[in-house]
Amino acid sequence: MWQRCKTLIVAVFALIFSQQALADNAWDSYKSRFLMPDGRIVDTGNKNVSHTEGQGFAMMMAVVNDDQASFDKMWDWTRKTLKNPENGLFYWRYNPIEAQPITDKNNATDGDTFIAWALLKAGTKWKNQDYLNESDAITRALVAHNVVRFAGYQVMLPGAKGFNLNSYVNLNPSYFILPAWQDFANRSHLMVWKDLISDGQKLLGKMHFGDPQLPSDWVSLYSDGRTVPAKEWPARFSYDAIRVPLYVSWFNHSSPELQVYKNWWGRFARDKTPAWVNVTTGDPAPYMMNGGLLAVRDLVLQSASVEQPQIMAQDDYYSASLKMLVSLSVR
């Protein structure tokens, strides 16, 4: 009996340590593939440009993996290279092969949000007041330059410029990063973050378009409260909107908002699930989900273990990032 117990104990510990090693290896693999020596994260699926989204994603991964050295490297590059001194936010895109790597001086609020969120988590975890001060400054800048009240809703615009078109605003629902907003609300005690969460959830409930009943990547909110797929982009539930159920689940894994995604993905076998769908016409992508897209599907349908990501050779930056974020969302 004791021998069997010892065997069982050894097996349990082996499983625990092997899972931890797999998680560590995923972060090590991610860094080796996408983190440059100067602290820049490269988007290998997009000509090796960098953007605030990638910097924020990876900074958060570094915090969770207790890798302060990598965190500092990424934050230092981001702060020195992308920070806009005029508004305290960050230039959203950096192209290393251009004579002027930064041509668009606009920000992207998902990147800014993740950077501020990672700094908040890092400051708390490593007891670093400088990180916390930087996070607070970014969240104040977000509220000052990107949050507006429109059609009776408190909304986070995707960038400081170009999205408020007077009779309507263009929104990106994948920028509604509810768990980050909750942490900002808990720290600042400002009602603006609670209003963003409440109104963001209401708006997501109004973005069930067409037969799939899913949000499009970009949505126009009109002054009368109507929401429609934005005419400036394809009307697809695609590579942006795939993050909506990820953040909803991260915020509340029992959210009723997840049901529309379960309904859609539940129509298909796992390996026969279209990578995107046009929410207006119902036309699906001619190719199937793989990599990080499937990781989000698995998270929502709870059809597989999502805690230990495996970064495969075929995963580009975005696919690998989605796998890592899914893992973070269940920790």
CSV table of C-alpha atoms in Angstrom, one decimal:
chain,number,residue,atom,x,y,z
A,1,MET,CA,0.0,0.0,0.0
A,2,TRP,CA,2.7,2.5,1.0
A,3,GLN,CA,4.6,1.7,-2.2
A,4,ARG,CA,1.6,2.5,-4.3
A,5,CYS,CA,1.1,5.7,-2.3
A,6,LYS,CA,4.7,6.7,-2.9
A,7,THR,CA,4.3,6.0,-6.6
A,8,LEU,CA,1.2,8.1,-6.7
A,9,ILE,CA,2.8,11.0,-4.9
A,10,VAL,CA,5.8,10.9,-7.2
A,11,ALA,CA,3.5,10.9,-10.2
A,12,VAL,CA,1.6,13.9,-8.9
A,13,PHE,CA,4.7,15.9,-8.2
A,14,ALA,CA,6.1,15.0,-11.6
A,15,LEU,CA,2.9,16.2,-13.2
A,16,ILE,CA,3.0,19.5,-11.3
A,17,PHE,CA,6.7,20.2,-12.1
A,18,SER,CA,6.3,19.2,-15.7
A,19,GLN,CA,3.4,21.6,-16.1
A,20,GLN,CA,5.4,24.4,-14.5
A,21,ALA,CA,8.3,23.6,-16.8
A,22,LEU,CA,6.0,23.7,-19.8
A,23,ALA,CA,4.6,27.1,-18.7
A,24,ASP,CA,8.2,28.4,-18.2
A,25,ASN,CA,9.2,27.0,-21.6
A,26,ALA,CA,6.3,28.8,-23.2
A,27,TRP,CA,7.5,32.1,-22.0
A,28,ASP,CA,11.1,31.3,-22.8
A,29,SER,CA,10.0,30.2,-26.3
A,30,TYR,CA,8.0,33.4,-26.7
A,31,LYS,CA,10.9,35.5,-25.8
A,32,SER,CA,13.3,33.7,-28.0
A,33,ARG,CA,11.0,34.1,-31.0
A,34,PHE,CA,9.7,37.7,-30.5
A,35,LEU,CA,11.8,39.7,-28.0
A,36,MET,CA,14.7,41.6,-29.5
A,37,PRO,CA,17.8,42.4,-27.4
A,38,ASP,CA,16.7,46.0,-27.2
A,39,GLY,CA,13.3,45.2,-25.6
A,40,ARG,CA,11.2,45.4,-28.8
A,41,ILE,CA,8.6,42.8,-29.5
A,42,VAL,CA,8.4,42.0,-33.3
A,43,ASP,CA,5.2,41.1,-35.1
A,44,THR,CA,6.5,38.3,-37.3
A,45,GLY,CA,3.2,38.1,-39.2
A,46,ASN,CA,3.4,41.8,-40.1
A,47,LYS,CA,6.8,42.5,-41.5
A,48,ASN,CA,8.5,42.6,-38.1
A,49,VAL,CA,6.9,45.9,-37.1
A,50,SER,CA,6.3,46.6,-33.4
A,51,HIS,CA,3.4,48.1,-31.7
A,52,THR,CA,2.1,49.0,-28.3
A,53,GLU,CA,-0.2,46.0,-28.3
A,54,GLY,CA,2.8,43.7,-28.4
A,55,GLN,CA,4.8,45.6,-25.9
A,56,GLY,CA,1.9,45.6,-23.4
A,57,PHE,CA,1.0,41.9,-24.0
A,58,ALA,CA,4.6,40.8,-23.4
A,59,MET,CA,5.1,43.1,-20.4
A,60,MET,CA,2.1,41.4,-18.8
A,61,MET,CA,3.5,38.0,-19.6
A,62,ALA,CA,6.8,39.0,-18.0
A,63,VAL,CA,5.0,39.9,-14.8
A,64,VAL,CA,3.1,36.7,-14.5
A,65,ASN,CA,6.3,34.7,-15.2
A,66,ASP,CA,8.2,36.8,-12.6
A,67,ASP,CA,10.7,38.0,-15.2
A,68,GLN,CA,11.6,41.5,-14.0
A,69,ALA,CA,14.7,41.7,-16.2
A,70,SER,CA,12.7,41.2,-19.4
A,71,PHE,CA,10.0,43.5,-18.1
A,72,ASP,CA,12.4,46.3,-17.5
A,73,LYS,CA,14.0,45.8,-20.9
A,74,MET,CA,10.6,46.0,-22.7
A,75,TRP,CA,9.4,48.9,-20.6
A,76,ASP,CA,12.6,50.9,-21.1
A,77,TRP,CA,12.4,50.5,-24.9
A,78,THR,CA,8.7,51.4,-24.9
A,79,ARG,CA,9.1,54.5,-22.7
A,80,LYS,CA,12.1,55.8,-24.6
A,81,THR,CA,10.9,55.0,-28.1
A,82,LEU,CA,7.1,55.2,-28.2
A,83,LYS,CA,6.0,57.6,-25.5
A,84,ASN,CA,4.3,60.8,-26.8
A,85,PRO,CA,5.5,63.7,-24.6
A,86,GLU,CA,2.5,65.8,-25.6
A,87,ASN,CA,-0.2,63.6,-24.1
A,88,GLY,CA,1.5,60.9,-22.0
A,89,LEU,CA,0.3,58.0,-24.3
A,90,PHE,CA,2.2,56.0,-26.8
A,91,TYR,CA,2.7,56.0,-30.6
A,92,TRP,CA,1.0,52.8,-31.7
A,93,ARG,CA,3.3,51.5,-34.4
A,94,TYR,CA,7.1,51.3,-35.0
A,95,ASN,CA,8.5,50.2,-38.4
A,96,PRO,CA,12.3,49.6,-38.1
A,97,ILE,CA,13.0,49.6,-41.8
A,98,GLU,CA,11.6,53.1,-42.4
A,99,ALA,CA,13.8,56.2,-42.3
A,100,GLN,CA,11.2,57.5,-39.9
A,101,PRO,CA,10.1,54.5,-37.9
A,102,ILE,CA,7.1,56.4,-36.4
A,103,THR,CA,4.9,58.0,-39.0
A,104,ASP,CA,1.5,57.8,-37.3
A,105,LYS,CA,1.5,59.8,-34.0
A,106,ASN,CA,-1.8,58.4,-32.9
A,107,ASN,CA,-2.2,56.0,-30.0
A,108,ALA,CA,-4.1,52.7,-29.8
A,109,THR,CA,-5.9,52.4,-26.5
A,110,ASP,CA,-5.6,48.6,-26.3
A,111,GLY,CA,-1.8,49.0,-26.3
A,112,ASP,CA,-1.9,51.8,-23.8
A,113,THR,CA,-4.2,49.9,-21.6
A,114,PHE,CA,-2.1,46.8,-21.5
A,115,ILE,CA,1.1,48.8,-20.8
A,116,ALA,CA,-0.6,50.6,-17.9
A,117,TRP,CA,-2.1,47.3,-16.6
A,118,ALA,CA,1.2,45.5,-16.8
A,119,LEU,CA,2.9,48.4,-14.9
A,120,LEU,CA,0.2,48.2,-12.2
A,121,LYS,CA,0.6,44.4,-11.8
A,122,ALA,CA,4.4,44.8,-11.8
A,123,GLY,CA,4.4,47.6,-9.2
A,124,THR,CA,2.2,45.5,-7.0
A,125,LYS,CA,4.1,42.3,-7.4
A,126,TRP,CA,7.6,43.7,-7.1
A,127,LYS,CA,6.7,46.6,-4.7
A,128,ASN,CA,8.0,49.2,-7.1
A,129,GLN,CA,6.4,52.6,-6.7
A,130,ASP,CA,7.8,54.0,-9.9
A,131,TYR,CA,5.9,51.4,-11.9
A,132,LEU,CA,2.7,52.3,-10.1
A,133,ASN,CA,3.3,56.0,-10.7
A,134,GLU,CA,3.8,55.4,-14.4
A,135,SER,CA,0.6,53.3,-14.6
A,136,ASP,CA,-1.4,56.0,-12.9
A,137,ALA,CA,-0.1,58.6,-15.3
A,138,ILE,CA,-1.1,56.5,-18.3
A,139,THR,CA,-4.6,55.8,-17.0
A,140,ARG,CA,-5.1,59.5,-16.3
A,141,ALA,CA,-4.0,60.2,-19.9
A,142,LEU,CA,-6.4,57.6,-21.3
A,143,VAL,CA,-9.3,59.2,-19.5
A,144,ALA,CA,-8.3,62.7,-20.5
A,145,HIS,CA,-7.7,61.9,-24.2
A,146,ASN,CA,-9.7,58.8,-25.1
A,147,VAL,CA,-12.8,58.5,-23.0
A,148,VAL,CA,-15.9,60.3,-24.1
A,149,ARG,CA,-19.6,60.2,-23.4
A,150,PHE,CA,-21.5,59.5,-26.5
A,151,ALA,CA,-25.2,58.4,-27.1
A,152,GLY,CA,-25.6,58.1,-23.4
A,153,TYR,CA,-22.6,55.7,-23.0
A,154,GLN,CA,-19.2,56.1,-21.6
A,155,VAL,CA,-16.9,54.8,-24.3
A,156,MET,CA,-13.1,54.3,-24.8
A,157,LEU,CA,-12.2,55.5,-28.3
A,158,PRO,CA,-9.6,53.4,-30.1
A,159,GLY,CA,-7.3,56.4,-30.4
A,160,ALA,CA,-7.1,60.0,-29.5
A,161,LYS,CA,-7.7,61.1,-33.1
A,162,GLY,CA,-9.9,60.1,-36.0
A,163,PHE,CA,-12.6,58.0,-34.3
A,164,ASN,CA,-15.2,60.6,-33.2
A,165,LEU,CA,-17.0,61.6,-36.4
A,166,ASN,CA,-19.6,63.7,-34.7
A,167,SER,CA,-22.8,61.8,-35.8
A,168,TYR,CA,-21.1,58.5,-34.9
A,169,VAL,CA,-18.0,57.1,-33.2
A,170,ASN,CA,-16.1,54.1,-34.4
A,171,LEU,CA,-15.3,51.6,-31.7
A,172,ASN,CA,-13.2,48.5,-31.6
A,173,PRO,CA,-14.9,46.1,-29.1
A,174,SER,CA,-11.6,44.2,-28.7
A,175,TYR,CA,-10.3,47.3,-26.9
A,176,PHE,CA,-12.9,46.8,-24.2
A,177,ILE,CA,-10.4,45.2,-21.8
A,178,LEU,CA,-12.7,44.7,-18.9
A,179,PRO,CA,-10.4,43.0,-16.4
A,180,ALA,CA,-7.9,45.9,-16.8
A,181,TRP,CA,-10.6,48.5,-16.3
A,182,GLN,CA,-11.6,46.6,-13.2
A,183,ASP,CA,-8.1,46.8,-11.8
A,184,PHE,CA,-7.9,50.5,-12.7
A,185,ALA,CA,-11.2,51.1,-10.9
A,186,ASN,CA,-10.0,49.2,-7.8
A,187,ARG,CA,-6.9,51.3,-7.7
A,188,SER,CA,-8.2,54.7,-8.5
A,189,HIS,CA,-11.8,54.4,-7.1
A,190,LEU,CA,-12.8,56.6,-10.1
A,191,MET,CA,-16.4,56.1,-11.4
A,192,VAL,CA,-15.2,56.5,-15.0
A,193,TRP,CA,-13.8,53.0,-15.0
A,194,LYS,CA,-16.9,51.5,-13.4
A,195,ASP,CA,-19.0,53.3,-16.0
A,196,LEU,CA,-16.7,52.0,-18.8
A,197,ILE,CA,-17.2,48.5,-17.6
A,198,SER,CA,-21.0,48.9,-17.2
A,199,ASP,CA,-21.5,50.6,-20.5
A,200,GLY,CA,-19.0,48.4,-22.3
A,201,GLN,CA,-21.0,45.4,-21.3
A,202,LYS,CA,-24.2,47.0,-22.5
A,203,LEU,CA,-22.7,47.9,-25.8
A,204,LEU,CA,-21.3,44.4,-26.3
A,205,GLY,CA,-24.9,43.2,-25.8
A,206,LYS,CA,-25.9,45.4,-28.7
A,207,MET,CA,-23.2,44.1,-31.1
A,208,HIS,CA,-24.8,40.8,-32.0
A,209,PHE,CA,-25.0,41.2,-35.7
A,210,GLY,CA,-26.5,39.0,-38.4
A,211,ASP,CA,-26.9,35.2,-38.3
A,212,PRO,CA,-23.8,34.5,-36.3
A,213,GLN,CA,-24.9,37.1,-33.7
A,214,LEU,CA,-21.3,38.2,-33.2
A,215,PRO,CA,-19.6,41.6,-33.1
A,216,SER,CA,-17.6,42.9,-36.0
A,217,ASP,CA,-14.0,43.9,-35.6
A,218,TRP,CA,-15.1,47.6,-35.9
A,219,VAL,CA,-18.5,48.9,-34.8
A,220,SER,CA,-20.1,52.3,-35.3
A,221,LEU,CA,-22.1,53.8,-32.5
A,222,TYR,CA,-24.5,56.4,-33.7
A,223,SER,CA,-25.8,59.4,-31.7
A,224,ASP,CA,-29.3,57.7,-31.4
A,225,GLY,CA,-27.7,54.6,-29.8
A,226,ARG,CA,-27.7,52.4,-32.9
A,227,THR,CA,-24.8,50.0,-33.4
A,228,VAL,CA,-23.8,48.7,-36.8
A,229,PRO,CA,-20.7,47.2,-38.4
A,230,ALA,CA,-18.4,50.1,-39.3
A,231,LYS,CA,-18.5,50.8,-43.0
A,232,GLU,CA,-14.8,51.7,-43.1
A,233,TRP,CA,-13.7,48.1,-42.4
A,234,PRO,CA,-14.9,44.6,-43.6
A,235,ALA,CA,-17.9,43.5,-41.5
A,236,ARG,CA,-16.2,40.5,-40.0
A,237,PHE,CA,-15.9,38.8,-36.7
A,238,SER,CA,-12.2,38.2,-37.2
A,239,TYR,CA,-8.7,38.7,-35.9
A,240,ASP,CA,-9.6,41.7,-33.7
A,241,ALA,CA,-12.9,40.6,-32.4
A,242,ILE,CA,-11.6,37.2,-31.4
A,243,ARG,CA,-10.2,39.0,-28.3
A,244,VAL,CA,-13.7,40.1,-27.2
A,245,PRO,CA,-14.6,36.7,-25.7
A,246,LEU,CA,-11.1,36.3,-24.3
A,247,TYR,CA,-11.4,39.6,-22.3
A,248,VAL,CA,-15.1,38.8,-21.3
A,249,SER,CA,-14.0,35.4,-20.0
A,250,TRP,CA,-11.0,37.0,-18.3
A,251,PHE,CA,-13.3,39.4,-16.5
A,252,ASN,CA,-16.1,36.9,-15.7
A,253,HIS,CA,-15.8,33.3,-16.9
A,254,SER,CA,-19.5,32.8,-16.3
A,255,SER,CA,-20.6,35.9,-18.2
A,256,PRO,CA,-23.8,35.4,-20.2
A,257,GLU,CA,-22.2,37.4,-23.0
A,258,LEU,CA,-20.1,34.3,-23.8
A,259,GLN,CA,-23.2,32.4,-24.9
A,260,VAL,CA,-23.2,33.9,-28.4
A,261,TYR,CA,-19.7,32.6,-29.0
A,262,LYS,CA,-20.6,29.2,-27.7
A,263,ASN,CA,-23.5,29.1,-30.0
A,264,TRP,CA,-21.5,30.1,-33.1
A,265,TRP,CA,-18.4,27.9,-32.4
A,266,GLY,CA,-20.7,25.0,-31.3
A,267,ARG,CA,-22.0,24.7,-34.8
A,268,PHE,CA,-18.6,23.3,-36.0
A,269,ALA,CA,-16.2,20.6,-35.2
A,270,ARG,CA,-13.0,22.0,-33.7
A,271,ASP,CA,-10.9,21.5,-36.8
A,272,LYS,CA,-13.7,22.7,-39.1
A,273,THR,CA,-14.3,26.1,-37.4
A,274,PRO,CA,-14.0,29.0,-39.9
A,275,ALA,CA,-11.2,31.5,-38.9
A,276,TRP,CA,-13.7,34.4,-39.4
A,277,VAL,CA,-17.2,35.1,-40.6
A,278,ASN,CA,-18.8,38.1,-42.3
A,279,VAL,CA,-21.5,39.1,-39.8
A,280,THR,CA,-23.6,40.8,-42.5
A,281,THR,CA,-23.6,38.1,-45.2
A,282,GLY,CA,-22.9,35.1,-43.1
A,283,ASP,CA,-20.0,34.1,-45.4
A,284,PRO,CA,-17.3,32.2,-43.5
A,285,ALA,CA,-13.6,32.3,-44.1
A,286,PRO,CA,-12.3,29.8,-46.7
A,287,TYR,CA,-9.8,28.5,-44.1
A,288,MET,CA,-10.1,27.2,-40.6
A,289,MET,CA,-9.1,28.3,-37.2
A,290,ASN,CA,-5.7,27.3,-35.9
A,291,GLY,CA,-3.1,28.2,-33.2
A,292,GLY,CA,-4.2,31.1,-31.0
A,293,LEU,CA,-7.6,31.4,-32.5
A,294,LEU,CA,-8.4,27.8,-31.4
A,295,ALA,CA,-7.0,28.6,-28.0
A,296,VAL,CA,-9.7,31.3,-27.5
A,297,ARG,CA,-12.3,28.9,-28.8
A,298,ASP,CA,-11.2,26.2,-26.4
A,299,LEU,CA,-11.3,28.7,-23.5
A,300,VAL,CA,-14.9,29.7,-24.3
A,301,LEU,CA,-16.1,26.1,-24.9
A,302,GLN,CA,-13.9,24.6,-22.2
A,303,SER,CA,-13.2,21.8,-24.5
A,304,ALA,CA,-9.5,21.5,-23.6
A,305,SER,CA,-7.0,22.5,-20.9
A,306,VAL,CA,-5.8,26.0,-21.6
A,307,GLU,CA,-3.5,26.6,-18.7
A,308,GLN,CA,-0.3,25.4,-20.3
A,309,PRO,CA,0.4,27.0,-23.7
A,310,GLN,CA,2.6,25.4,-26.2
A,311,ILE,CA,4.2,27.8,-28.7
A,312,MET,CA,4.7,25.9,-31.9
A,313,ALA,CA,7.1,26.6,-34.8
A,314,GLN,CA,4.2,27.6,-37.0
A,315,ASP,CA,2.8,30.2,-34.5
A,316,ASP,CA,3.5,33.8,-35.6
A,317,TYR,CA,3.5,36.6,-33.1
A,318,TYR,CA,-0.2,37.0,-32.9
A,319,SER,CA,-1.1,33.3,-32.6
A,320,ALA,CA,1.5,32.9,-29.9
A,321,SER,CA,0.3,36.0,-28.1
A,322,LEU,CA,-3.3,34.7,-28.1
A,323,LYS,CA,-2.2,31.4,-26.6
A,324,MET,CA,-0.2,33.2,-23.9
A,325,LEU,CA,-3.1,35.5,-23.1
A,326,VAL,CA,-5.5,32.7,-22.8
A,327,SER,CA,-3.2,31.1,-20.3
A,328,LEU,CA,-2.9,34.3,-18.3
A,329,SER,CA,-6.7,34.7,-18.2
A,330,VAL,CA,-7.2,31.4,-16.3
A,331,ARG,CA,-4.4,31.9,-13.7
